[in-house]
XYZ file of C-alpha atoms in Angstrom:
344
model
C -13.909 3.449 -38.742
C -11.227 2.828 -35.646
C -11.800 4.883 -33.107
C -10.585 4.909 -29.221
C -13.806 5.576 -27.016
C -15.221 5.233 -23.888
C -18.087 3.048 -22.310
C -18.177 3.660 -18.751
C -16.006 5.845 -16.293
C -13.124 4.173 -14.434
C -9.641 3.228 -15.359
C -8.378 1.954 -18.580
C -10.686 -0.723 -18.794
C -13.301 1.820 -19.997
C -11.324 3.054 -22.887
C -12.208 0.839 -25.993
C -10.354 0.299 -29.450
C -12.529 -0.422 -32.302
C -15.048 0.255 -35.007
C -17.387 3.028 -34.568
C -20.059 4.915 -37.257
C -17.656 6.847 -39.840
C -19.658 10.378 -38.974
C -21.671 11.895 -42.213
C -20.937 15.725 -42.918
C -24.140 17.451 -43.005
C -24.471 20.880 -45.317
C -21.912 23.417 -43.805
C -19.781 20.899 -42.630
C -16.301 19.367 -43.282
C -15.296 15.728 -43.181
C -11.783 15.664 -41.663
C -9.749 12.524 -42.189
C -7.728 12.857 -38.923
C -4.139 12.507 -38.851
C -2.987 13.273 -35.435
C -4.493 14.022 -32.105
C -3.307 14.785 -28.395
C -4.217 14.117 -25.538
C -5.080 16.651 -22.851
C -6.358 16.400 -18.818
C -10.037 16.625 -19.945
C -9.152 13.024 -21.641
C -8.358 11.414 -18.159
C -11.510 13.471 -16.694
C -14.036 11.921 -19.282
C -12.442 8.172 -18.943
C -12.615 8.743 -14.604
C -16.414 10.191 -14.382
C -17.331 12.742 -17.122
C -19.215 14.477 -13.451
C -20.722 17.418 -14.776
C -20.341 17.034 -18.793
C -23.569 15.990 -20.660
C -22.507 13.519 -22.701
C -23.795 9.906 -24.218
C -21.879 6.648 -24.080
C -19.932 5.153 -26.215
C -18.546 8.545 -26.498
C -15.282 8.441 -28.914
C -12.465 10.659 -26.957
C -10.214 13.944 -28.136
C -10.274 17.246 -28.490
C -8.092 18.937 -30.539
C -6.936 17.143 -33.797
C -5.346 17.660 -37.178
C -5.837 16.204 -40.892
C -6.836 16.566 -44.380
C -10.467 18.090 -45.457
C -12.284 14.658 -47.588
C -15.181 16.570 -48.384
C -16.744 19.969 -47.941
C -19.640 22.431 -49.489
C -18.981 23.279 -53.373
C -19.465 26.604 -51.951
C -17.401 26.563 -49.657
C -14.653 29.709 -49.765
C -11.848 29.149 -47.543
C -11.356 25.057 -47.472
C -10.660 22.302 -50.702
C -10.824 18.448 -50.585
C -7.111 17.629 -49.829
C -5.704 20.757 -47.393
C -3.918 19.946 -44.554
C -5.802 21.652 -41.950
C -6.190 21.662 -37.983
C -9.809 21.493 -35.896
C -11.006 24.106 -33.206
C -12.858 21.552 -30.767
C -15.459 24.133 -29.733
C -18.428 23.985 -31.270
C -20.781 27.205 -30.533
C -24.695 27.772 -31.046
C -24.323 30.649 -32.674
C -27.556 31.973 -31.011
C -26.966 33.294 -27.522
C -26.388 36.601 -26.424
C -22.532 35.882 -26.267
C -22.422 34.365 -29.738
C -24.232 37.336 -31.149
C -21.815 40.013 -29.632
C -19.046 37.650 -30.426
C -17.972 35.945 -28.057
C -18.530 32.261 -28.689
C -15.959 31.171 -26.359
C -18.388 32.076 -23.257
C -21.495 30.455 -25.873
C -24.404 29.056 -23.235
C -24.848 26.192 -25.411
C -20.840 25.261 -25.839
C -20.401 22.087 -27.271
C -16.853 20.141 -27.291
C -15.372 17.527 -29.112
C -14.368 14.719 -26.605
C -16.668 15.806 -23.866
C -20.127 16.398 -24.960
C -19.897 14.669 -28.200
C -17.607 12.650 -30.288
C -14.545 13.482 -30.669
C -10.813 13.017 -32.571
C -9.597 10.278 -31.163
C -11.167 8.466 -34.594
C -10.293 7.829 -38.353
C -12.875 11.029 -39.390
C -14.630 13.552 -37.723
C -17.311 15.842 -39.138
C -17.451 19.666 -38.022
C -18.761 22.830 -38.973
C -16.508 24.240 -41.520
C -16.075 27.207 -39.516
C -13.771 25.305 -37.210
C -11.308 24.317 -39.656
C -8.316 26.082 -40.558
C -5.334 25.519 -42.375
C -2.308 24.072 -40.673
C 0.649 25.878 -40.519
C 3.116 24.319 -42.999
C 6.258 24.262 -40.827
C 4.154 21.533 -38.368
C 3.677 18.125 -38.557
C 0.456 16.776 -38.242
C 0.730 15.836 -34.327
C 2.173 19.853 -33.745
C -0.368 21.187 -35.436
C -3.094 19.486 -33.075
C -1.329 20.446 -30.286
C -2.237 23.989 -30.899
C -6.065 23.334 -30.912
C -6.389 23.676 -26.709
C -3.199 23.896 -24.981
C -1.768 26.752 -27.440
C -4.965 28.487 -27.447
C -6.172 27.988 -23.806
C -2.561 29.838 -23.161
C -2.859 32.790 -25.937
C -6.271 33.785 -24.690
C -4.802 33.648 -20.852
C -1.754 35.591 -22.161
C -3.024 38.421 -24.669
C -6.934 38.743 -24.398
C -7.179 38.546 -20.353
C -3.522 39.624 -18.993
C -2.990 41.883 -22.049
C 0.751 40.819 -21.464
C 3.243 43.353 -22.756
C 6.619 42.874 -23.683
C 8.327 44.777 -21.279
C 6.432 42.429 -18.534
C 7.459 39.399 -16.313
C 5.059 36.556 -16.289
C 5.478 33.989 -13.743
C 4.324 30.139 -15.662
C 3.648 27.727 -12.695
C 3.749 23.753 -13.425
C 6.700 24.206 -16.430
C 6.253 20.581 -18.177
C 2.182 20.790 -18.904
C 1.118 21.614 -22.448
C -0.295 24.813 -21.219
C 2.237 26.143 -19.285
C 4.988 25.200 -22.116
C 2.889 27.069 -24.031
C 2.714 29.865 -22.542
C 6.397 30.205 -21.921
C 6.726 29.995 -25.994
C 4.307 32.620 -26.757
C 5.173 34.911 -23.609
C 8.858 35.253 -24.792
C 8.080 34.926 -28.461
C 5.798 38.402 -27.662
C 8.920 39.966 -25.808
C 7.899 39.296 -22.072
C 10.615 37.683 -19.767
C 9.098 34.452 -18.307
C 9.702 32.803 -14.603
C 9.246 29.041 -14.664
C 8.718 27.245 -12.105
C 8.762 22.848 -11.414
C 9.483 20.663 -8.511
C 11.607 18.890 -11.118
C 15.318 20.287 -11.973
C 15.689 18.386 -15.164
C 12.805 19.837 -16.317
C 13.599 23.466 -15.429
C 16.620 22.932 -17.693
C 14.729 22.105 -20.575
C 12.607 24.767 -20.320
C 15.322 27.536 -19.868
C 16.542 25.935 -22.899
C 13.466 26.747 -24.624
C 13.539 30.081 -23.670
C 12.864 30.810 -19.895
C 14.957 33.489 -17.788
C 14.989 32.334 -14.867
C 13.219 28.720 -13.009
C 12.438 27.907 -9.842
C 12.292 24.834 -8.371
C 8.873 24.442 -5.995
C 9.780 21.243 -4.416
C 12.926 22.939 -2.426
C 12.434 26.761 -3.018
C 9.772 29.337 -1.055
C 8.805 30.428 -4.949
C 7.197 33.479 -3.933
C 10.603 34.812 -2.175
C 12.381 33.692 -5.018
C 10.493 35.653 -7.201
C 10.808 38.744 -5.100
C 14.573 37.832 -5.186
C 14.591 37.562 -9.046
C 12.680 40.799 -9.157
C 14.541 43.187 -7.367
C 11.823 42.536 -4.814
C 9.016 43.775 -7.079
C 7.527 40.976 -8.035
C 6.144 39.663 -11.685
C 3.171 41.438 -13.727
C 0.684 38.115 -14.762
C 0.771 35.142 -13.226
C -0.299 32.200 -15.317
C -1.614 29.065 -13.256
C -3.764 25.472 -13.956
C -2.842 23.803 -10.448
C -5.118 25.898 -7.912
C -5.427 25.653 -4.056
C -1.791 24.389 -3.904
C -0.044 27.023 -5.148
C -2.743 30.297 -4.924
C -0.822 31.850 -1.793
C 2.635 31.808 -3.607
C 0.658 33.434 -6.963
C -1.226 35.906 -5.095
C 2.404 37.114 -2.996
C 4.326 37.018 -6.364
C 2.586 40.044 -8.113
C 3.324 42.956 -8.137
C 1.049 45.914 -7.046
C -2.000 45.858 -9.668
C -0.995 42.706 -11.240
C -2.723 40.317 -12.969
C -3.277 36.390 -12.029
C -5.003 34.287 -14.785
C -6.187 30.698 -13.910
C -7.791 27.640 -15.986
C -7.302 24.835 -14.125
C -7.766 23.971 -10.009
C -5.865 20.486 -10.444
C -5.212 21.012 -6.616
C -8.195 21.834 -5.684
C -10.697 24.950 -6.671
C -11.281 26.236 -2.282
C -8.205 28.164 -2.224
C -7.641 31.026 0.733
C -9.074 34.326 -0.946
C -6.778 36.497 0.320
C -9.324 39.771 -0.145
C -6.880 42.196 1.868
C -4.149 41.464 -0.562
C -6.539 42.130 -3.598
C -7.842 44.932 -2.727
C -4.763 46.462 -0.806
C -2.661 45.919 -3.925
C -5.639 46.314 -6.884
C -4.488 42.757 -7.991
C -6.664 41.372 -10.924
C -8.093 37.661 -10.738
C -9.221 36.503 -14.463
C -10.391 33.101 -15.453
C -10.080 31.687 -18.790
C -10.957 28.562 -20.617
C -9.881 27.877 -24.012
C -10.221 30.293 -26.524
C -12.607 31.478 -30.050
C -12.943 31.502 -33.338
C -10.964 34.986 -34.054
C -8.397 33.620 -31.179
C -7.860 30.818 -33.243
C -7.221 32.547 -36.367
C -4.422 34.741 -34.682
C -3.175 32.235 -32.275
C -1.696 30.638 -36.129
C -0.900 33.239 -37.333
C 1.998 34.090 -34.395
C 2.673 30.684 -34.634
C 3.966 31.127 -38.087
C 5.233 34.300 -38.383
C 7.545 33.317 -35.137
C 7.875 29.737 -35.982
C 6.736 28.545 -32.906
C 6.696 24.460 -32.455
C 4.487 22.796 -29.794
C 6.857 21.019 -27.559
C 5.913 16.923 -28.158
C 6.705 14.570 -25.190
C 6.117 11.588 -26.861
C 3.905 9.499 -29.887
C 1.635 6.851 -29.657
C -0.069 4.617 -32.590
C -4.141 4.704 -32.442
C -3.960 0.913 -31.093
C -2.019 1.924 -27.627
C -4.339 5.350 -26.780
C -4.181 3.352 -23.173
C -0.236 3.535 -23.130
C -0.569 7.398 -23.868
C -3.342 8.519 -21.361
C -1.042 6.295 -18.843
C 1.991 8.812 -19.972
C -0.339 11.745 -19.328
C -1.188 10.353 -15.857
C 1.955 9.867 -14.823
C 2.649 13.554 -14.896
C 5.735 12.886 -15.997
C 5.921 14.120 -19.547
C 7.230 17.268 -21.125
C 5.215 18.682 -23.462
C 1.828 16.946 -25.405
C 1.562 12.961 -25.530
C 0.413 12.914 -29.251
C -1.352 10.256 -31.351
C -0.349 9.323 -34.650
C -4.155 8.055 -36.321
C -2.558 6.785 -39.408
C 0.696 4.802 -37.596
């Protein structure tokens, strides 16, 4: 099958386009014949070093991805040769003491597509069946993928670790990323007024035009006094942040008393100043969060649907020019996911 995959770490020279094994479904499994994919930071991490990420090269790229089912178990209840469905990329043991109270999101033995094995960036992939779901009908094939980490890194941030409510301000930093976009579309499709903020205008306009109340622009503006300012000086309830060291000051002064900052990413760095006087002064609440589970999955789709939510798409790339796409994701320039089209 064509696949996009790397065999070293380094630039673009690494990432390959070409035959690799079609994978063979094993009992419990479903053989996915991928439609879409998008790309996502962990894509440019693997290609530069992989540091830290057991994995085996040639190691076929991609995370999150969507398609039709080929084959699965006769048995099987909940999937049929021929749906359209869309892949969770996290593949838990099922054994550990945080699988068995249910929590396979913190699993000991977490295993992703993309980084520690391969991945969607391919013609098939083979999963447990317990990963796929069906894809929301309203989506295209490259939407629907889109929802796989950026969507649900951002819902579990949102509703399981700030337990946003709708009456709440959230301050988004970094408005253009997949998961800050997506956490400005499920914060205000929940109820909650959002702050935005770039160090691009043209992209704070497209975001209040997807929703946000109010955007700051980093690059010119002191964003923690112009959150106090767009607060009646009381500053926002969660704080939602990827970039780190950079902007942890501003965060930590923009809550309000017994607020709640949730972070999965340190893009800027991961050494920011701790600030414990301001913590414990004003009972702030520092949560991490990576990705999301099973049952996070399930709803995450649901909302989607029921509020016809559609991932934001930057831009689409055939299989054959996977370089020209992670280049777009480099950049930083795009708005939204850089998605794949597998069957273009």
């Amino acid at each position: 099958m064509k696949a996009v995959f790397i065999t070293g770490h380094g630039g673009n020279e690494v990432v390959q386009i070409g035959d690799r094994p079609r994978p063979t479904r094993r009992p419990g499994e479903a053989l996915i014949r991928l439609h879409a994919a998008t790309l996502n930071q962990v894509d440019l991490y693997m290609r530069n070093s992989g540091a830290g990420i057991t994995h085996t090269l040639p190691q076929i790229m991609g995370l999150d991805g969507a398609g039709v089912v080929e084959e699965v178990d006769a048995d099987e209840p909940l999937l049929k040769p021929g749906q359209a469905v869309v892949v969770h990329p996290g593949l838990a043991c099922g054994r550990c003491e945080f699988c068995q109270r249910g929590e396979g999101v913190l699993c000991t033995g977490m295993r992703f597509l993309g980084e520690h094995r391969d991945g969607t960036f391919a013609e098939w992939v083979a999963v447990p069946a317990r990963n796929v779901f069906p894809k929301p009908e309203a989506l295209d094939f490259v939407q629907a993928a889109a929802l796989g980490v950026n969507h649900l890194t951002a819902w579990r941030m949102l509703f399981t670790q700030a337990r946003v409510k709708a009456w709440e301000t959230v301050l988004v930093f970094g408005i253009g990323g997949g998961v800050s976009l997506a956490a400005l579309q499920l914060a205000k499709a929940a109820g909650a007024r959002v702050i935005v903020t770039s160090r691009d205008d043209t992209k704070l306009d497209r975001a209040r035009a997807l929703g946000a109340d109010h955007g700051i622009n980093s690059r010119h503006q002191d964003v923690a006094k112009a959150v106090l300012a767009a607060t009646d000086g009381r500053g926002v309830d969660v704080v939602i942040e990827n970039v780190g060291e950079a902007v942890w000051s501003a965060a930590m002064k923009s809550l309000v008393r017994g607020g709640r900052l949730v972070t999965c990413g340190a893009t800027s760095g991961d050494q920011p100043p701790a600030d414990l006087r301001r913590i414990f002064i004003r009972q702030l609440q520092i949560l991490g969060s990576t990705h999301g589970d099973l049952a996070e999955f399930h709803d995450l789709l649901r909302f989607v649907t029921r509020h016809a939510i559609v991932p934001v798409i930057d831009s689409r790339f055939p299989l054959d020019h996977a370089r020209d796409a992670l280049d777009r994701l480099e950049s930083g320039q795009q708005f939204g996911k850089v998605g794949l089209d597998l069957l273009a």
